Tab-separated table of C-alpha atoms and ligand atoms in Angstrom:
chain	number	residue	atom	x	y	z
A	1	GLY	CA	0.000	0.000	0.000
A	2	ALA	CA	2.812	2.459	0.663
A	3	MET	CA	5.668	1.779	-1.752
A	4	ARG	CA	3.859	0.137	-4.641
A	5	HIS	CA	2.656	3.435	-6.130
A	6	LEU	CA	5.987	5.267	-5.845
A	7	PRO	CA	7.287	7.431	-7.340
A	8	TYR	CA	3.941	9.222	-7.464
A	9	PHE	CA	3.554	12.464	-9.422
A	10	CYS	CA	0.801	14.902	-8.595
A	11	ARG	CA	-0.133	18.495	-9.365
A	12	GLY	CA	-2.952	20.622	-8.000
A	13	GLU	CA	-4.132	23.820	-6.392
A	14	VAL	CA	-3.286	24.643	-2.767
A	15	VAL	CA	-6.502	25.083	-0.772
A	16	LYS	CA	-7.370	26.127	2.778
A	17	GLY	CA	-6.955	23.288	5.247
A	18	PHE	CA	-8.753	22.605	8.495
A	19	GLY	CA	-6.858	25.239	10.453
A	20	ARG	CA	-5.334	22.660	12.751
A	21	GLY	CA	-2.630	25.145	13.597
A	22	SER	CA	0.171	23.513	11.632
A	23	LYS	CA	1.662	26.910	10.925
A	24	GLU	CA	1.633	27.824	14.606
A	25	LEU	CA	3.724	24.697	15.231
A	26	GLY	CA	6.190	25.956	12.634
A	27	ILE	CA	5.179	23.189	10.244
A	28	PRO	CA	2.696	24.631	7.736
A	29	THR	CA	1.164	22.019	5.430
A	30	ALA	CA	-0.135	22.932	1.982
A	31	ASN	CA	-3.393	21.026	1.465
A	32	PHE	CA	-4.594	19.641	-1.855
A	33	SER	CA	-8.257	19.905	-2.848
A	34	GLU	CA	-10.651	17.029	-2.382
A	35	GLN	CA	-10.618	16.330	-6.157
A	36	VAL	CA	-6.839	15.927	-6.184
A	37	VAL	CA	-6.971	13.653	-3.146
A	38	GLU	CA	-9.679	11.551	-4.836
A	39	SER	CA	-7.356	11.048	-7.799
A	40	PHE	CA	-4.823	9.239	-5.566
A	41	PRO	CA	-4.797	5.428	-5.698
A	42	SER	CA	-7.517	4.373	-3.254
A	43	ASP	CA	-5.260	1.753	-1.665
A	44	ILE	CA	-2.300	4.056	-0.965
A	45	SER	CA	-1.418	3.801	2.742
A	46	THR	CA	-1.954	6.670	5.116
A	47	GLY	CA	1.242	7.814	6.795
A	48	ILE	CA	4.269	10.034	6.307
A	49	TYR	CA	6.116	10.194	2.992
A	50	TYR	CA	8.850	12.370	1.476
A	51	GLY	CA	9.773	13.695	-1.915
A	52	TRP	CA	10.153	16.863	-3.952
A	53	ALA	CA	7.844	19.853	-4.316
A	54	CYS	CA	7.606	23.015	-6.356
A	55	VAL	CA	5.174	25.945	-6.143
A	56	GLY	CA	4.189	27.406	-9.518
A	57	ASN	CA	7.352	27.658	-11.605
A	58	GLY	CA	9.528	28.046	-8.517
A	59	ASP	CA	12.506	26.046	-7.301
A	60	VAL	CA	12.196	22.370	-6.405
A	61	HIS	CA	12.537	21.740	-2.647
A	62	LYS	CA	12.569	18.742	-0.353
A	63	MET	CA	9.248	17.983	1.306
A	64	VAL	CA	7.535	15.692	3.785
A	65	LEU	CA	3.955	14.726	3.105
A	66	SER	CA	1.181	13.266	5.177
A	67	ILE	CA	-1.638	11.176	3.794
A	68	GLY	CA	-4.130	11.090	6.618
A	69	TRP	CA	-7.796	10.676	7.435
A	70	ASN	CA	-9.809	13.817	6.794
A	71	PRO	CA	-11.673	14.930	9.949
A	72	PHE	CA	-14.099	16.998	7.821
A	73	TYR	CA	-15.462	13.804	6.303
A	74	LYS	CA	-15.632	11.792	9.508
A	75	ASN	CA	-12.363	10.086	8.586
A	76	ILE	CA	-13.794	8.266	5.569
A	77	LYS	CA	-11.857	10.407	3.097
A	78	LYS	CA	-8.158	11.075	2.971
A	79	SER	CA	-6.325	14.386	3.112
A	80	VAL	CA	-2.958	15.058	1.524
A	81	GLU	CA	-0.757	17.744	3.080
A	82	THR	CA	2.729	18.813	2.000
A	83	HIS	CA	5.254	20.529	4.259
A	84	ILE	CA	7.915	22.026	2.012
A	85	ILE	CA	11.334	22.160	3.657
A	86	HIS	CA	11.953	25.778	2.734
A	87	THR	CA	11.080	29.156	4.220
A	88	PHE	CA	8.685	31.069	1.977
A	89	LYS	CA	8.228	34.833	2.218
A	90	GLU	CA	4.479	34.541	1.694
A	91	ASP	CA	1.642	32.040	1.738
A	92	PHE	CA	0.754	30.463	-1.589
A	93	TYR	CA	-2.926	29.554	-1.362
A	94	GLY	CA	-4.422	29.210	-4.848
A	95	GLU	CA	-1.087	28.419	-6.490
A	96	ILE	CA	-0.275	25.163	-8.254
A	97	LEU	CA	1.791	22.750	-6.188
A	98	SER	CA	3.653	20.008	-8.046
A	99	ILE	CA	5.032	17.071	-6.074
A	100	VAL	CA	6.690	13.757	-6.598
A	101	ILE	CA	6.472	11.349	-3.679
A	102	THR	CA	9.573	9.163	-3.695
A	103	GLY	CA	9.602	7.330	-0.356
A	104	TYR	CA	7.698	6.286	2.747
A	105	ILE	CA	8.741	6.942	6.349
A	106	ARG	CA	6.091	5.577	8.724
A	107	PRO	CA	2.386	5.025	9.367
A	108	GLU	CA	0.145	7.601	11.067
A	109	LYS	CA	0.457	7.724	14.832
A	110	ASN	CA	-1.286	9.346	17.762
A	111	PHE	CA	0.882	11.289	20.162
A	112	ASP	CA	0.510	11.821	23.892
A	113	SER	CA	1.629	15.423	23.762
A	114	LEU	CA	2.241	18.296	21.396
A	115	ASP	CA	5.960	18.072	22.170
A	116	ALA	CA	6.010	14.404	21.155
A	117	LEU	CA	4.199	15.263	17.917
A	118	ILE	CA	6.581	18.093	17.084
A	119	SER	CA	9.699	16.022	17.752
A	120	ALA	CA	8.336	13.160	15.629
A	121	ILE	CA	7.777	15.575	12.746
A	122	GLN	CA	11.254	17.005	13.188
A	123	GLU	CA	12.668	13.484	12.983
A	124	ASP	CA	10.588	12.859	9.852
A	125	ILE	CA	12.058	16.010	8.306
A	126	GLU	CA	15.628	14.931	9.126
A	127	GLU	CA	14.958	11.458	7.708
A	128	ALA	CA	13.479	12.981	4.542
A	129	LYS	CA	16.503	15.259	4.083
A	130	ARG	CA	18.904	12.304	4.399
A	131	GLN	CA	16.953	10.000	2.097
A	132	LEU	CA	16.458	12.646	-0.575
A	133	ASP	CA	20.233	13.105	-0.892
A	134	LEU	CA	20.566	9.485	-2.070
A	135	PRO	CA	20.976	9.190	-5.868
A	136	GLU	CA	17.733	7.235	-6.447
A	137	HIS	CA	15.684	10.027	-4.848
A	138	LEU	CA	17.875	12.954	-5.925
A	139	GLU	CA	17.413	12.129	-9.596
A	140	LEU	CA	13.682	12.839	-9.379
A	141	LYS	CA	14.407	16.439	-8.395
A	142	GLU	CA	15.480	17.008	-11.996
A	143	ASP	CA	12.457	15.298	-13.529
A	144	ASN	CA	10.841	17.075	-16.480
A	145	PHE	CA	7.588	17.033	-14.513
A	146	PHE	CA	8.833	20.098	-12.629
A	147	HIS	CA	10.094	22.023	-15.618
A	148	LEU	CA	7.514	21.673	-18.361
A	149	PRO	CA	4.898	24.403	-18.737
A	150	GLU	CA	1.306	23.640	-17.634
A	151	GLY	CA	-0.556	21.456	-20.110
A	152	LYS	CA	2.647	20.073	-21.568
A	153	THR	CA	3.318	17.269	-19.140
A	154	VAL	CA	4.950	14.187	-20.571
A	155	ASN	CA	2.777	11.205	-21.415
A	156	ASN	CA	3.686	8.921	-18.554
A	157	HIS	CA	2.869	11.426	-15.811
B	201	ADP	P1	-4.144	25.231	6.402
B	201	ADP	O1	-4.935	24.598	7.517
B	201	ADP	O2	-4.937	26.265	5.641
B	201	ADP	O3	-3.536	24.217	5.496
B	201	ADP	P2	-1.500	25.594	7.579
B	201	ADP	O4	-1.260	26.118	8.970
B	201	ADP	O5	-1.291	24.130	7.357
B	201	ADP	O6	-2.977	26.047	7.148
B	201	ADP	O7	-0.583	26.448	6.602
B	201	ADP	C1	-0.525	26.077	5.239
B	201	ADP	C2	-0.218	27.222	4.304
B	201	ADP	O8	1.010	27.858	4.665
B	201	ADP	C3	-0.002	26.721	2.893
B	201	ADP	O9	-1.231	26.603	2.184
B	201	ADP	C4	0.927	27.779	2.288
B	201	ADP	O10	0.155	28.806	1.682
B	201	ADP	C5	1.663	28.328	3.502
B	201	ADP	N1	3.076	27.905	3.622
B	201	ADP	C6	4.104	28.741	3.904
B	201	ADP	N2	5.268	28.091	3.975
B	201	ADP	C7	4.997	26.775	3.717
B	201	ADP	C8	5.805	25.597	3.653
B	201	ADP	N3	7.153	25.651	3.870
B	201	ADP	N4	5.196	24.418	3.368
B	201	ADP	C9	3.867	24.370	3.163
B	201	ADP	N5	3.036	25.443	3.229
B	201	ADP	C10	3.584	26.651	3.503
B	202	MG	MG1	-2.397	22.543	6.208
């Protein structure tokens, strides 16, 4: 369920999330719309993944991504949220986010405290940074998917 679909390429608009305060924790997550989430393979595992991300025609950055259960839909639908490992000057709601998911870190977990949650995410980020420097993941940073203009994506993506 987790690795079988990787690498997974996806592009879509950044929408408002559930205001769970990710930004206040210092870990903003750019949410994809329900339609984009619906286009994911239905059997892809929930959990924490990593890969590459690019906003509009901007630079390609490392990212960690969570595929989780969407509280708005009583946890019957998934949500997909990308934390880009980069400091942006401004929010980018409404812009097109392009991602390639290249690897899987762990399943979803519940945490006893906010501190435990934050340190788990920080470990996920460090793990993502290390993994993405390996040649098999690094090569996807240069994929044409990130550099072709809208509407001109290559056939197999
Ligand atoms: P929401 O609940 O609306 O998703 P968040 O607190 O998760 O709110 O913040 C997400 C928003 O923060 C994104 O939609 C984006 O506009 C902005 N943002 C700024 N920096 C980043 C980043 N490094 N990664 C992801 N989103 C970011
Ligand atoms: Mg969010």
